[in-house]
PDB file of C-alpha atoms and ligand atoms in Angstrom:
ATOM      1  CA  UNK A   1     -26.875  12.562  35.654  1.00 42.00           C
ATOM      2  CA  UNK A   2     -23.630  12.390  33.738  1.00 42.00           C
ATOM      3  CA  UNK A   3     -19.958  12.164  34.677  1.00 45.00           C
ATOM      4  CA  UNK A   4     -18.722  11.904  38.232  1.00 61.00           C
ATOM      5  CA  UNK A   5     -21.455  12.171  40.834  1.00 69.00           C
ATOM      6  CA  UNK A   6     -20.754  15.184  43.008  1.00 88.00           C
ATOM      7  CA  UNK A   7     -21.022  15.154  46.766  1.00 96.00           C
ATOM      8  CA  UNK A   8     -24.430  16.529  47.694  1.00 97.00           C
ATOM      9  CA  UNK A   9     -24.792  19.120  50.489  1.00 97.00           C
ATOM     10  CA  UNK A  10     -25.426  17.788  53.986  1.00 98.00           C
ATOM     11  CA  UNK A  11     -25.653  18.997  57.578  1.00 98.00           C
ATOM     12  CA  UNK A  12     -24.047  17.944  60.842  1.00 98.00           C
ATOM     13  CA  UNK A  13     -24.381  14.722  62.807  1.00 98.00           C
ATOM     14  CA  UNK A  14     -27.081  15.171  65.427  1.00 98.00           C
ATOM     15  CA  UNK A  15     -27.499  12.984  68.481  1.00 98.00           C
ATOM     16  CA  UNK A  16     -31.134  11.867  68.305  1.00 98.00           C
ATOM     17  CA  UNK A  17     -30.939   9.494  71.289  1.00 98.00           C
ATOM     18  CA  UNK A  18     -28.044   7.904  73.203  1.00 98.00           C
ATOM     19  CA  UNK A  19     -25.868   6.074  70.633  1.00 98.00           C
ATOM     20  CA  UNK A  20     -28.159   7.124  67.758  1.00 98.00           C
ATOM     21  CA  UNK A  21     -27.071   9.866  65.355  1.00 99.00           C
ATOM     22  CA  UNK A  22     -28.588  11.224  62.147  1.00 98.00           C
ATOM     23  CA  UNK A  23     -27.188  13.378  59.369  1.00 98.00           C
ATOM     24  CA  UNK A  24     -29.570  14.978  56.881  1.00 98.00           C
ATOM     25  CA  UNK A  25     -28.622  15.683  53.285  1.00 98.00           C
ATOM     26  CA  UNK A  26     -29.915  17.043  50.021  1.00 96.00           C
ATOM     27  CA  UNK A  27     -30.908  14.468  47.463  1.00 94.00           C
ATOM     28  CA  UNK A  28     -30.965  15.105  43.737  1.00 91.00           C
ATOM     29  CA  UNK A  29     -32.277  18.631  44.368  1.00 89.00           C
ATOM     30  CA  UNK A  30     -35.659  17.212  45.383  1.00 89.00           C
ATOM     31  CA  UNK A  31     -37.928  18.253  48.246  1.00 89.00           C
ATOM     32  CA  UNK A  32     -37.602  14.735  49.620  1.00 92.00           C
ATOM     33  CA  UNK A  33     -34.004  15.018  50.815  1.00 96.00           C
ATOM     34  CA  UNK A  34     -32.473  12.027  52.601  1.00 98.00           C
ATOM     35  CA  UNK A  35     -31.086  10.927  55.962  1.00 98.00           C
ATOM     36  CA  UNK A  36     -28.224   8.737  57.142  1.00 98.00           C
ATOM     37  CA  UNK A  37     -28.388   7.059  60.551  1.00 98.00           C
ATOM     38  CA  UNK A  38     -25.411   5.934  62.613  1.00 99.00           C
ATOM     39  CA  UNK A  39     -25.798   3.659  65.633  1.00 98.00           C
ATOM     40  CA  UNK A  40     -22.941   3.265  68.099  1.00 98.00           C
ATOM     41  CA  UNK A  41     -22.578  -0.403  69.000  1.00 98.00           C
ATOM     42  CA  UNK A  42     -21.414  -1.927  72.266  1.00 97.00           C
ATOM     43  CA  UNK A  43     -18.149  -2.799  70.519  1.00 97.00           C
ATOM     44  CA  UNK A  44     -17.492   0.931  70.070  1.00 98.00           C
ATOM     45  CA  UNK A  45     -17.857   0.593  66.304  1.00 98.00           C
ATOM     46  CA  UNK A  46     -20.895   1.777  64.341  1.00 98.00           C
ATOM     47  CA  UNK A  47     -23.744   0.577  62.171  1.00 98.00           C
ATOM     48  CA  UNK A  48     -24.266   2.932  59.206  1.00 98.00           C
ATOM     49  CA  UNK A  49     -27.703   2.994  57.573  1.00 98.00           C
ATOM     50  CA  UNK A  50     -28.344   4.726  54.249  1.00 98.00           C
ATOM     51  CA  UNK A  51     -24.824   6.146  53.854  1.00 98.00           C
ATOM     52  CA  UNK A  52     -24.348   9.689  52.606  1.00 98.00           C
ATOM     53  CA  UNK A  53     -21.000  10.453  51.013  1.00 98.00           C
ATOM     54  CA  UNK A  54     -19.055  13.025  53.044  1.00 98.00           C
ATOM     55  CA  UNK A  55     -16.222  15.378  52.208  1.00 98.00           C
ATOM     56  CA  UNK A  56     -12.891  13.762  53.169  1.00 97.00           C
ATOM     57  CA  UNK A  57     -12.364  15.961  56.211  1.00 97.00           C
ATOM     58  CA  UNK A  58     -15.794  15.088  57.658  1.00 98.00           C
ATOM     59  CA  UNK A  59     -15.217  11.362  58.099  1.00 98.00           C
ATOM     60  CA  UNK A  60     -13.386  12.269  61.321  1.00 98.00           C
ATOM     61  CA  UNK A  61     -16.785  13.396  62.677  1.00 98.00           C
ATOM     62  CA  UNK A  62     -18.206   9.967  61.934  1.00 98.00           C
ATOM     63  CA  UNK A  63     -15.186   8.276  63.511  1.00 98.00           C
ATOM     64  CA  UNK A  64     -15.713  10.286  66.682  1.00 98.00           C
ATOM     65  CA  UNK A  65     -19.013   8.436  66.989  1.00 98.00           C
ATOM     66  CA  UNK A  66     -17.281   5.179  66.047  1.00 98.00           C
ATOM     67  CA  UNK A  67     -15.570   3.464  63.143  1.00 98.00           C
ATOM     68  CA  UNK A  68     -18.061   1.762  60.794  1.00 98.00           C
ATOM     69  CA  UNK A  69     -18.390  -1.981  61.375  1.00 98.00           C
ATOM     70  CA  UNK A  70     -21.575  -2.633  59.413  1.00 98.00           C
ATOM     71  CA  UNK A  71     -22.766  -0.587  56.431  1.00 98.00           C
ATOM     72  CA  UNK A  72     -26.275  -1.125  55.102  1.00 98.00           C
ATOM     73  CA  UNK A  73     -27.798  -0.165  51.732  1.00 98.00           C
ATOM     74  CA  UNK A  74     -31.449  -0.623  52.722  1.00 98.00           C
ATOM     75  CA  UNK A  75     -33.369  -0.773  49.424  1.00 97.00           C
ATOM     76  CA  UNK A  76     -33.125  -0.548  45.653  1.00 96.00           C
ATOM     77  CA  UNK A  77     -33.209   3.269  45.584  1.00 96.00           C
ATOM     78  CA  UNK A  78     -30.842   4.171  48.381  1.00 96.00           C
ATOM     79  CA  UNK A  79     -27.503   2.503  47.920  1.00 96.00           C
ATOM     80  CA  UNK A  80     -25.711   5.096  45.798  1.00 96.00           C
ATOM     81  CA  UNK A  81     -23.104   6.128  48.369  1.00 98.00           C
ATOM     82  CA  UNK A  82     -22.448   2.917  50.313  1.00 98.00           C
ATOM     83  CA  UNK A  83     -19.389   1.978  48.235  1.00 98.00           C
ATOM     84  CA  UNK A  84     -17.555   5.121  49.357  1.00 98.00           C
ATOM     85  CA  UNK A  85     -17.818   3.822  52.926  1.00 98.00           C
ATOM     86  CA  UNK A  86     -16.765   0.275  52.062  1.00 98.00           C
ATOM     87  CA  UNK A  87     -13.701   1.613  50.242  1.00 98.00           C
ATOM     88  CA  UNK A  88     -12.757   3.823  53.166  1.00 98.00           C
ATOM     89  CA  UNK A  89     -13.515   1.163  55.804  1.00 98.00           C
ATOM     90  CA  UNK A  90     -12.716  -2.134  54.046  1.00 98.00           C
ATOM     91  CA  UNK A  91     -13.011  -4.167  57.277  1.00 98.00           C
ATOM     92  CA  UNK A  92     -16.646  -3.094  57.676  1.00 98.00           C
ATOM     93  CA  UNK A  93     -19.276  -5.574  56.474  1.00 97.00           C
ATOM     94  CA  UNK A  94     -21.340  -4.153  53.622  1.00 98.00           C
ATOM     95  CA  UNK A  95     -24.831  -5.667  53.555  1.00 98.00           C
ATOM     96  CA  UNK A  96     -27.040  -4.564  50.685  1.00 98.00           C
ATOM     97  CA  UNK A  97     -30.587  -4.847  49.458  1.00 98.00           C
ATOM     98  CA  UNK A  98     -31.157  -7.500  46.830  1.00 97.00           C
ATOM     99  CA  UNK A  99     -32.400  -4.701  44.571  1.00 95.00           C
ATOM    100  CA  UNK A 100     -29.094  -2.834  44.728  1.00 96.00           C
ATOM    101  CA  UNK A 101     -26.673  -5.765  44.974  1.00 97.00           C
ATOM    102  CA  UNK A 102     -25.656  -5.902  41.305  1.00 97.00           C
ATOM    103  CA  UNK A 103     -24.959  -2.220  40.904  1.00 97.00           C
ATOM    104  CA  UNK A 104     -23.038  -1.932  44.187  1.00 98.00           C
ATOM    105  CA  UNK A 105     -20.995  -5.079  43.507  1.00 98.00           C
ATOM    106  CA  UNK A 106     -19.609  -3.351  40.400  1.00 98.00           C
ATOM    107  CA  UNK A 107     -18.164  -0.638  42.625  1.00 98.00           C
ATOM    108  CA  UNK A 108     -16.804  -2.493  45.658  1.00 98.00           C
ATOM    109  CA  UNK A 109     -16.835  -5.862  47.459  1.00 98.00           C
ATOM    110  CA  UNK A 110     -20.238  -6.767  48.945  1.00 98.00           C
ATOM    111  CA  UNK A 111     -20.280  -8.957  52.076  1.00 98.00           C
ATOM    112  CA  UNK A 112     -23.891 -10.060  52.063  1.00 97.00           C
ATOM    113  CA  UNK A 113     -27.339  -9.563  50.583  1.00 98.00           C
ATOM    114  CA  UNK A 114     -30.131  -8.625  52.986  1.00 97.00           C
ATOM    115  CA  UNK A 115     -31.908 -10.071  54.871  1.00 94.00           C
ATOM    116  CA  UNK A 116     -28.691 -12.050  55.527  1.00 94.00           C
ATOM    117  CA  UNK A 117     -27.795 -10.453  58.816  1.00 94.00           C
ATOM    118  CA  UNK A 118     -24.922 -10.206  61.196  1.00 86.00           C
ATOM    119  CA  UNK A 119     -26.318 -12.490  63.907  1.00 89.00           C
ATOM    120  CA  UNK A 120     -24.010 -11.054  66.538  1.00 90.00           C
ATOM    121  CA  UNK A 121     -25.707  -7.721  65.909  1.00 95.00           C
ATOM    122  CA  UNK A 122     -29.261  -8.914  66.327  1.00 97.00           C
ATOM    123  CA  UNK A 123     -29.358  -8.272  70.060  1.00 97.00           C
ATOM    124  CA  UNK A 124     -28.580  -4.595  69.365  1.00 98.00           C
ATOM    125  CA  UNK A 125     -29.976  -3.901  65.887  1.00 98.00           C
ATOM    126  CA  UNK A 126     -32.496  -6.273  64.361  1.00 98.00           C
ATOM    127  CA  UNK A 127     -33.292  -6.571  60.646  1.00 98.00           C
ATOM    128  CA  UNK A 128     -36.419  -7.628  58.762  1.00 98.00           C
ATOM    129  CA  UNK A 129     -36.888  -7.619  55.012  1.00 97.00           C
ATOM    130  CA  UNK A 130     -40.232  -6.387  53.708  1.00 96.00           C
ATOM    131  CA  UNK A 131     -42.210  -9.262  52.225  1.00 96.00           C
ATOM    132  CA  UNK A 132     -44.857  -9.334  49.510  1.00 96.00           C
ATOM    133  CA  UNK A 133     -43.442  -6.424  47.527  1.00 95.00           C
ATOM    134  CA  UNK A 134     -41.918  -6.048  44.105  1.00 94.00           C
ATOM    135  CA  UNK A 135     -38.691  -4.171  43.174  1.00 94.00           C
ATOM    136  CA  UNK A 136     -38.249  -2.197  46.373  1.00 95.00           C
ATOM    137  CA  UNK A 137     -36.476  -4.901  48.406  1.00 96.00           C
ATOM    138  CA  UNK A 138     -36.412  -2.779  51.544  1.00 97.00           C
ATOM    139  CA  UNK A 139     -35.179  -4.016  54.889  1.00 98.00           C
ATOM    140  CA  UNK A 140     -36.264  -2.369  58.133  1.00 98.00           C
ATOM    141  CA  UNK A 141     -34.082  -2.078  61.212  1.00 98.00           C
ATOM    142  CA  UNK A 142     -34.799  -1.783  64.899  1.00 98.00           C
ATOM    143  CA  UNK A 143     -32.336  -0.273  67.364  1.00 98.00           C
ATOM    144  CA  UNK A 144     -33.432  -1.875  70.600  1.00 98.00           C
ATOM    145  CA  UNK A 145     -31.706   0.438  73.085  1.00 98.00           C
ATOM    146  CA  UNK A 146     -33.371   3.596  71.740  1.00 98.00           C
ATOM    147  CA  UNK A 147     -36.566   1.817  70.652  1.00 98.00           C
ATOM    148  CA  UNK A 148     -36.094   3.252  67.156  1.00 99.00           C
ATOM    149  CA  UNK A 149     -37.414   1.880  63.866  1.00 99.00           C
ATOM    150  CA  UNK A 150     -35.389   2.793  60.764  1.00 98.00           C
ATOM    151  CA  UNK A 151     -37.335   2.934  57.500  1.00 98.00           C
ATOM    152  CA  UNK A 152     -36.286   4.205  54.093  1.00 98.00           C
ATOM    153  CA  UNK A 153     -39.140   4.425  51.571  1.00 96.00           C
ATOM    154  CA  UNK A 154     -41.797   2.372  53.332  1.00 96.00           C
ATOM    155  CA  UNK A 155     -42.989   5.406  55.290  1.00 97.00           C
ATOM    156  CA  UNK A 156     -42.779   9.138  54.643  1.00 97.00           C
ATOM    157  CA  UNK A 157     -43.199  11.951  57.138  1.00 98.00           C
ATOM    158  CA  UNK A 158     -42.963  15.030  54.929  1.00 96.00           C
ATOM    159  CA  UNK A 159     -43.871  18.192  56.825  1.00 94.00           C
ATOM    160  CA  UNK A 160     -42.516  20.547  54.159  1.00 89.00           C
ATOM    161  CA  UNK A 161     -44.744  22.970  52.292  1.00 91.00           C
ATOM    162  CA  UNK A 162     -45.230  21.533  48.847  1.00 92.00           C
ATOM    163  CA  UNK A 163     -46.305  24.155  46.315  1.00 91.00           C
ATOM    164  CA  UNK A 164     -48.611  24.170  43.304  1.00 92.00           C
ATOM    165  CA  UNK A 165     -48.715  20.952  41.340  1.00 92.00           C
ATOM    166  CA  UNK A 166     -46.246  19.284  43.720  1.00 92.00           C
ATOM    167  CA  UNK A 167     -48.724  19.878  46.509  1.00 93.00           C
ATOM    168  CA  UNK A 168     -51.627  18.413  44.570  1.00 95.00           C
ATOM    169  CA  UNK A 169     -49.542  15.413  43.723  1.00 95.00           C
ATOM    170  CA  UNK A 170     -48.307  15.026  47.324  1.00 95.00           C
ATOM    171  CA  UNK A 171     -51.894  15.129  48.561  1.00 95.00           C
ATOM    172  CA  UNK A 172     -52.987  12.494  46.099  1.00 95.00           C
ATOM    173  CA  UNK A 173     -49.949  10.456  47.096  1.00 95.00           C
ATOM    174  CA  UNK A 174     -50.942  10.829  50.773  1.00 95.00           C
ATOM    175  CA  UNK A 175     -47.578  12.272  51.818  1.00 95.00           C
ATOM    176  CA  UNK A 176     -48.539  15.956  52.326  1.00 94.00           C
ATOM    177  CA  UNK A 177     -47.832  16.609  56.026  1.00 95.00           C
ATOM    178  CA  UNK A 178     -48.613  13.023  56.804  1.00 95.00           C
ATOM    179  CA  UNK A 179     -46.852  10.079  58.434  1.00 97.00           C
ATOM    180  CA  UNK A 180     -47.369   6.802  56.601  1.00 97.00           C
ATOM    181  CA  UNK A 181     -46.957   4.852  53.373  1.00 97.00           C
ATOM    182  CA  UNK A 182     -47.567   6.647  50.080  1.00 96.00           C
ATOM    183  CA  UNK A 183     -50.342   5.756  47.680  1.00 95.00           C
ATOM    184  CA  UNK A 184     -47.692   5.051  45.034  1.00 93.00           C
ATOM    185  CA  UNK A 185     -46.100   2.602  47.419  1.00 91.00           C
ATOM    186  CA  UNK A 186     -49.362   0.718  47.659  1.00 92.00           C
ATOM    187  CA  UNK A 187     -50.113   0.861  43.933  1.00 94.00           C
ATOM    188  CA  UNK A 188     -46.645   0.099  42.639  1.00 94.00           C
ATOM    189  CA  UNK A 189     -44.781  -2.011  45.162  1.00 95.00           C
ATOM    190  CA  UNK A 190     -47.383  -4.150  46.870  1.00 95.00           C
ATOM    191  CA  UNK A 191     -47.607  -7.512  45.145  1.00 95.00           C
ATOM    192  CA  UNK A 192     -49.045  -9.875  47.750  1.00 96.00           C
ATOM    193  CA  UNK A 193     -51.289  -8.132  50.283  1.00 95.00           C
ATOM    194  CA  UNK A 194     -51.401 -11.034  52.687  1.00 97.00           C
ATOM    195  CA  UNK A 195     -47.608 -11.308  52.796  1.00 97.00           C
ATOM    196  CA  UNK A 196     -47.317  -7.540  53.295  1.00 97.00           C
ATOM    197  CA  UNK A 197     -49.817  -7.653  56.120  1.00 97.00           C
ATOM    198  CA  UNK A 198     -47.912 -10.492  57.814  1.00 98.00           C
ATOM    199  CA  UNK A 199     -44.681  -8.562  57.418  1.00 98.00           C
ATOM    200  CA  UNK A 200     -46.240  -5.432  58.974  1.00 98.00           C
ATOM    201  CA  UNK A 201     -47.471  -7.512  61.904  1.00 98.00           C
ATOM    202  CA  UNK A 202     -43.907  -8.751  62.426  1.00 98.00           C
ATOM    203  CA  UNK A 203     -42.653  -5.177  62.468  1.00 98.00           C
ATOM    204  CA  UNK A 204     -45.257  -4.342  65.100  1.00 98.00           C
ATOM    205  CA  UNK A 205     -43.752  -7.003  67.365  1.00 98.00           C
ATOM    206  CA  UNK A 206     -40.780  -4.695  67.752  1.00 98.00           C
ATOM    207  CA  UNK A 207     -41.312  -2.393  70.705  1.00 98.00           C
ATOM    208  CA  UNK A 208     -40.430   0.837  68.874  1.00 98.00           C
ATOM    209  CA  UNK A 209     -41.499   4.343  69.805  1.00 98.00           C
ATOM    210  CA  UNK A 210     -39.363   6.583  67.556  1.00 98.00           C
ATOM    211  CA  UNK A 211     -39.402   6.249  63.755  1.00 98.00           C
ATOM    212  CA  UNK A 212     -36.522   7.574  61.660  1.00 98.00           C
ATOM    213  CA  UNK A 213     -37.596   8.006  58.035  1.00 98.00           C
ATOM    214  CA  UNK A 214     -35.437   8.796  55.027  1.00 98.00           C
ATOM    215  CA  UNK A 215     -37.846  11.393  53.610  1.00 96.00           C
ATOM    216  CA  UNK A 216     -39.299  13.835  56.091  1.00 97.00           C
ATOM    217  CA  UNK A 217     -39.139  14.484  59.825  1.00 98.00           C
ATOM    218  CA  UNK A 218     -38.067  12.072  62.524  1.00 98.00           C
ATOM    219  CA  UNK A 219     -41.060  11.026  64.616  1.00 98.00           C
ATOM    220  CA  UNK A 220     -39.837  11.114  68.208  1.00 98.00           C
ATOM    221  CA  UNK A 221     -42.585   9.120  69.880  1.00 98.00           C
ATOM    222  CA  UNK A 222     -45.851   7.289  69.349  1.00 98.00           C
ATOM    223  CA  UNK A 223     -44.449   5.662  66.229  1.00 98.00           C
ATOM    224  CA  UNK A 224     -45.762   2.174  66.764  1.00 98.00           C
ATOM    225  CA  UNK A 225     -49.380   3.278  67.057  1.00 98.00           C
ATOM    226  CA  UNK A 226     -49.095   5.646  64.084  1.00 98.00           C
ATOM    227  CA  UNK A 227     -47.429   2.887  62.053  1.00 98.00           C
ATOM    228  CA  UNK A 228     -50.341   0.582  62.776  1.00 98.00           C
ATOM    229  CA  UNK A 229     -52.916   3.299  62.087  1.00 98.00           C
ATOM    230  CA  UNK A 230     -51.389   4.504  58.815  1.00 97.00           C
ATOM    231  CA  UNK A 231     -51.175   1.027  57.302  1.00 97.00           C
ATOM    232  CA  UNK A 232     -54.654   0.070  58.436  1.00 97.00           C
ATOM    233  CA  UNK A 233     -56.070   3.257  56.874  1.00 95.00           C
ATOM    234  CA  UNK A 234     -54.586   2.071  53.605  1.00 93.00           C
ATOM    235  CA  UNK A 235     -56.198  -1.335  54.063  1.00 93.00           C
ATOM    236  CA  UNK A 236     -52.855  -3.044  54.372  1.00 92.00           C
ATOM    237  CA  UNK A 237     -53.031  -4.308  57.933  1.00 91.00           C
TER     238      UNK A 237
HETATM  239 FE1  LIG B   1     -36.600   7.283  48.643  1.00 90.15          FE
END
């Protein structure tokens, strides 16, 4: 990619559950796409996960949900647009993955590196950084009120029809119409199996039902059991 990054196409904010909104967008013309999540907090402000840059006139739609108070860049791969939000909402706290901290800090002030967390927020949205992995530096989030787990690249739920070679590759990668971690994830990012397994057990202490993924469909219910099943199938739990 050269020159100024253009704003990628995106849809409308959809209310997924009370105080939980998602907006889906295209991502680098790939089948994977991406998803931003906005949680309305008790303060009336919002928590913005995996920010997607909007056209100027569309920020009013976000502000109707609530003005951003906390902006999160959740892992090394998905922090490209967070600085647009920090510049527009300078009072918001921008908390970024360790993997993306350097590149984002060149673009705007960064208020903290995950898993450093806004403790006042923990009773509404909890945060846990994935352990035992290399490079990815992903943090997971749990919105207690809607019992929703927010993941970025740790789990896929691609229900699209991959074609030809893409389909063969998706099958091998265990992401063809399947909820769970990819084979690449296991091969590339897992460094310390025991630490990963302990981390996954911590995640399972959260009482989530819905899982919002970055790549693929939102899983509305049964998420905790499928989470457990998909990681145990891969021998990681
Ligand atoms: Fe991704």
